[in-house]
XYZ file of C-alpha atoms in Angstrom:
336
model
C -7.980 15.325 -23.123
C -9.645 14.796 -26.650
C -13.356 15.494 -27.233
C -14.279 11.816 -27.290
C -12.773 11.166 -24.097
C -14.652 13.816 -22.506
C -17.726 12.904 -23.716
C -17.154 9.282 -22.318
C -16.298 11.006 -18.759
C -19.744 13.435 -19.048
C -21.830 10.292 -19.421
C -20.408 8.761 -16.338
C -21.704 9.329 -12.678
C -18.502 11.062 -11.767
C -18.792 13.840 -14.322
C -21.557 15.231 -11.721
C -19.068 18.026 -10.354
C -21.445 18.112 -7.007
C -20.349 14.398 -6.249
C -17.561 13.458 -4.268
C -15.364 10.885 -5.921
C -13.464 8.388 -3.436
C -10.774 5.750 -4.159
C -10.270 2.760 -2.005
C -7.621 -0.399 -1.738
C -10.729 -2.589 -1.260
C -10.592 -4.558 -4.400
C -6.900 -4.883 -3.976
C -7.424 -6.631 -0.759
C -10.105 -8.768 -1.557
C -8.309 -9.829 -5.055
C -5.738 -11.691 -2.730
C -8.157 -13.423 -0.360
C -8.301 -16.669 -2.820
C -4.443 -16.863 -1.788
C -5.066 -16.572 1.751
C -7.736 -19.062 1.294
C -5.202 -21.575 -0.305
C -2.838 -20.714 2.355
C -5.219 -21.978 5.002
C -6.080 -25.238 2.955
C -2.452 -25.775 2.716
C -1.905 -25.117 6.605
C -4.404 -27.453 7.378
C -3.071 -30.089 5.490
C 0.478 -29.703 6.837
C -1.258 -29.710 10.432
C -3.017 -33.236 10.000
C -0.608 -34.875 8.175
C 2.963 -33.519 9.705
C 4.354 -34.869 12.735
C 4.402 -32.712 15.977
C 7.035 -34.260 18.126
C 5.145 -33.759 21.205
C 5.167 -29.983 20.701
C 2.353 -27.492 20.860
C 2.602 -26.375 17.404
C -0.194 -23.854 17.594
C 1.474 -21.868 20.505
C 5.005 -22.073 18.959
C 3.503 -20.769 15.377
C 2.457 -17.917 17.473
C 5.755 -17.513 18.780
C 7.445 -17.622 15.593
C 5.145 -14.787 13.887
C 5.513 -12.609 16.845
C 9.476 -13.078 16.373
C 9.421 -12.566 12.562
C 7.117 -9.211 13.274
C 9.838 -8.074 15.560
C 12.441 -8.730 13.355
C 10.823 -6.964 10.496
C 9.743 -3.895 12.622
C 13.506 -3.656 13.445
C 14.690 -3.873 9.558
C 11.906 -1.201 8.780
C 12.852 1.135 11.478
C 16.499 0.681 10.422
C 15.772 1.412 6.975
C 13.887 4.262 7.687
C 16.796 5.997 9.795
C 19.239 5.103 6.793
C 16.702 7.592 4.462
C 16.652 10.278 7.145
C 19.691 12.009 6.093
C 21.493 11.633 9.453
C 25.319 11.671 9.737
C 26.764 8.196 9.110
C 28.114 7.699 12.451
C 24.899 8.593 14.063
C 23.199 6.441 11.509
C 25.417 3.692 12.597
C 25.276 3.990 16.155
C 21.345 4.543 16.188
C 21.246 1.100 13.682
C 23.562 -0.651 16.204
C 21.185 0.399 19.233
C 17.852 -1.018 17.374
C 19.675 -4.175 16.573
C 20.661 -4.738 20.419
C 17.153 -3.996 21.675
C 15.405 -6.182 18.962
C 18.101 -8.954 19.489
C 17.427 -8.632 23.296
C 13.660 -9.000 23.058
C 13.832 -11.633 20.530
C 16.213 -13.465 22.876
C 13.938 -12.825 26.051
C 11.053 -14.290 24.087
C 13.001 -17.327 23.193
C 14.026 -18.179 26.612
C 10.550 -18.022 27.776
C 9.237 -20.261 24.978
C 12.383 -22.498 24.583
C 11.539 -25.276 26.800
C 14.069 -28.057 28.064
C 13.864 -31.603 27.812
C 16.554 -32.525 30.191
C 19.499 -32.699 27.841
C 22.652 -30.475 28.777
C 23.571 -27.746 26.671
C 24.840 -24.280 26.945
C 23.360 -20.947 25.841
C 25.548 -18.226 27.115
C 25.512 -18.828 30.903
C 22.399 -20.592 31.059
C 22.746 -24.265 31.650
C 20.137 -27.326 30.775
C 18.366 -25.720 28.173
C 17.750 -27.455 25.201
C 16.454 -25.165 22.106
C 14.713 -28.192 20.271
C 11.339 -26.312 20.112
C 12.639 -23.030 18.474
C 15.805 -24.487 16.616
C 13.989 -27.779 15.249
C 10.606 -27.007 15.217
C 7.775 -29.645 14.392
C 6.914 -29.464 10.621
C 3.145 -28.824 11.630
C 4.394 -25.423 12.843
C 4.783 -24.198 9.747
C 1.053 -25.442 9.130
C -0.180 -23.443 11.816
C 2.024 -20.170 10.469
C 0.385 -20.735 7.301
C -3.364 -20.958 8.955
C -2.615 -17.925 11.085
C -1.777 -15.706 8.127
C -4.383 -17.090 5.753
C -7.074 -16.426 8.275
C -5.832 -13.087 9.413
C -5.754 -11.650 5.779
C -9.214 -12.860 5.282
C -10.369 -11.528 8.399
C -8.812 -8.064 7.865
C -10.102 -7.952 4.046
C -13.566 -8.886 5.265
C -13.859 -6.080 8.041
C -12.471 -3.467 5.967
C -15.161 -4.561 2.940
C -17.805 -4.129 5.407
C -16.456 -1.769 7.674
C -14.619 0.446 5.329
C -11.935 2.767 6.517
C -11.305 6.269 5.057
C -10.685 6.536 1.254
C -7.174 6.773 0.198
C -7.816 9.777 -2.411
C -11.049 12.187 -2.594
C -12.050 14.382 -5.134
C -14.317 16.902 -3.962
C -15.666 20.176 -5.201
C -13.160 21.701 -2.891
C -10.200 19.998 -3.973
C -8.161 16.473 -3.610
C -7.648 15.124 -0.343
C -4.995 12.180 0.679
C -5.562 9.710 3.557
C -2.273 7.640 3.467
C -1.034 6.350 6.770
C 2.425 8.082 5.994
C 0.557 11.299 4.128
C -2.284 12.209 6.477
C -4.541 15.225 5.905
C -2.762 16.272 2.700
C -5.160 18.695 0.803
C -4.631 20.409 -2.576
C -7.290 23.039 -3.452
C -8.295 23.191 -7.076
C -7.080 26.835 -7.453
C -3.513 25.474 -6.593
C -3.907 22.901 -9.440
C -1.585 23.733 -12.636
C -2.635 20.810 -14.665
C -4.002 17.310 -14.947
C -2.930 14.698 -16.841
C -0.425 11.681 -17.266
C 3.103 12.034 -15.291
C 5.940 12.933 -17.312
C 9.518 11.822 -16.576
C 12.721 13.277 -17.500
C 14.479 10.994 -20.024
C 18.086 10.975 -21.166
C 17.096 12.164 -24.775
C 15.577 15.297 -23.163
C 11.987 14.712 -24.562
C 9.615 13.703 -21.312
C 8.422 10.022 -21.107
C 4.801 10.490 -20.659
C 3.622 7.421 -18.634
C 0.486 5.911 -19.668
C 0.229 4.262 -16.304
C 0.097 7.085 -13.738
C -2.428 10.143 -13.024
C -0.828 13.039 -11.518
C -1.979 16.598 -11.004
C 0.722 19.737 -11.207
C 1.127 22.282 -8.573
C 3.342 25.353 -7.935
C 6.672 24.577 -6.353
C 5.963 27.245 -3.576
C 2.725 25.357 -2.641
C 4.370 22.388 -2.506
C 7.118 23.400 -0.303
C 4.809 25.025 2.167
C 1.796 22.563 1.892
C 2.939 19.367 0.773
C 6.464 18.824 1.730
C 6.014 19.246 5.314
C 3.326 16.667 5.420
C 5.633 13.913 4.181
C 6.145 11.550 6.924
C 9.257 9.780 8.164
C 7.371 6.486 8.101
C 6.793 6.772 4.307
C 7.566 3.082 2.642
C 10.070 2.709 0.326
C 9.425 4.006 -3.299
C 6.821 6.797 -1.852
C 9.332 9.411 -3.200
C 7.874 8.328 -6.693
C 4.610 10.104 -5.671
C 6.368 13.054 -6.170
C 8.228 13.981 -9.576
C 9.640 17.752 -10.620
C 8.282 19.115 -13.749
C 10.476 22.097 -14.725
C 9.579 24.664 -12.073
C 6.605 22.779 -10.950
C 5.701 19.668 -8.886
C 3.538 16.709 -10.165
C 1.757 14.645 -7.684
C 0.710 11.048 -8.362
C -2.849 10.525 -7.786
C -2.861 6.428 -8.538
C -1.023 3.637 -7.145
C -1.178 -0.283 -7.785
C -2.845 -0.812 -4.197
C -5.993 1.036 -5.343
C -6.398 -1.447 -8.543
C -8.060 1.812 -10.472
C -7.186 2.715 -13.939
C -5.765 6.124 -14.313
C -8.280 7.245 -16.541
C -10.845 6.878 -13.763
C -8.626 9.648 -11.870
C -7.984 11.696 -14.827
C -11.575 12.303 -15.799
C -13.315 13.368 -12.590
C -9.932 15.200 -11.535
C -10.111 17.293 -14.562
C -13.723 18.054 -14.722
C -13.794 19.195 -11.051
C -10.489 21.310 -12.022
C -12.091 22.907 -14.682
C -15.363 23.769 -12.621
C -13.829 25.205 -9.510
C -10.200 26.241 -10.380
C -11.556 29.770 -10.597
C -14.019 29.998 -7.647
C -12.238 28.478 -4.622
C -14.504 27.054 -1.752
C -16.945 24.237 -1.854
C -20.176 23.739 -3.945
C -23.359 24.517 -2.410
C -24.727 21.212 -3.696
C -23.919 17.508 -2.669
C -24.465 14.870 -5.209
C -23.450 12.145 -3.164
C -20.582 9.789 -3.044
C -18.979 7.719 -6.095
C -16.464 4.862 -4.969
C -13.788 3.689 -7.287
C -11.672 0.491 -6.305
C -14.576 -1.076 -4.296
C -15.000 -4.903 -4.757
C -18.365 -6.195 -5.321
C -20.094 -9.692 -6.797
C -21.721 -9.580 -9.921
C -22.029 -13.264 -10.541
C -20.304 -13.355 -13.994
C -17.637 -16.139 -15.162
C -15.492 -13.205 -16.020
C -15.307 -11.873 -12.608
C -14.425 -15.144 -11.236
C -11.320 -15.447 -13.724
C -10.486 -12.026 -12.987
C -10.579 -12.725 -9.132
C -7.853 -15.402 -9.422
C -5.707 -13.783 -12.156
C -5.600 -10.762 -9.994
C -4.625 -12.545 -7.144
C -1.326 -13.761 -8.570
C -0.021 -10.640 -10.108
C 2.836 -8.694 -8.929
C 1.614 -5.837 -6.827
C 3.470 -3.117 -8.746
C 2.849 -4.666 -12.291
C 0.060 -2.291 -13.076
C 2.473 0.891 -12.978
C 5.105 -0.720 -14.961
C 5.759 0.191 -18.646
C 6.235 -2.754 -20.698
C 8.160 -0.883 -23.324
C 10.236 0.811 -20.616
C 10.480 -1.634 -17.478
C 12.826 0.549 -15.796
C 10.519 3.201 -15.212
C 7.970 2.783 -12.184
C 6.575 6.031 -11.441
C 3.645 5.148 -9.518
C 5.133 2.431 -7.566
C 4.646 3.449 -4.009
C 2.864 1.792 -1.174
C 0.173 2.428 1.928
């Protein structure tokens, strides 16, 4: 970093190396609350004005959401198995087994919630079951679904805002701590860090592409193989591999991601200051300067915040990690 950037960072609270810097996804969640509110408004409008055909739309919407969740879980599990590197035949057998189990559970739930109106029909060997409730639902069912999803997101985001979970990334005097659900208790001490800067991605021309949207630390390949690779979970979401990028005989570990809504510079400054201060003296500092949090949503009452609150809600989740000059590069696009 240049002296101008270093001077800027030294004027910030995070420049106190005794303080712990934490990065959360609270702002990312709260920025999407307006969309959840609009989903609630649309749901109420549909429920009040759409016909119900004598069906219990609220209960049927809950059944639909349960079935959709189950189907998504089956798809996610099948995708994870496909990425596990198993032999093709074993992969196909496990995938077929998952499909049979998920289909069976969905069928059982459907039979219990389907209902009958006295008309005769065949569903396998079952007679007299008319599937109007599930196959041809009332329009107000979709209103209840929208209402459930909107209220669920608002409740979850509000709960996590007032009762925060653990930070996704923490920078302390001892090192870097990760707390992602699929990357638990990963710790990188400062003396194992070989460099701090923007992510470098190999290009066809041979000159590495430096991404201005991704902050990363570089560690030795041996440290990565012994302490980082074993922590990578089977349940890592698609795109999670972009968090780790080779750089010659070393490995880069990306610190930021779009779900934290934090600029790369807010990672690089605090990380570099602590790396330079503690790389030659392993262990934690004797002083404790409190905690500084990035990525936490707060109300400041400005019109600009109101505009940003709505604008960010409509942004594509990974837009901040795409290089507009080179859209094919998505080096920091990985989920939580």
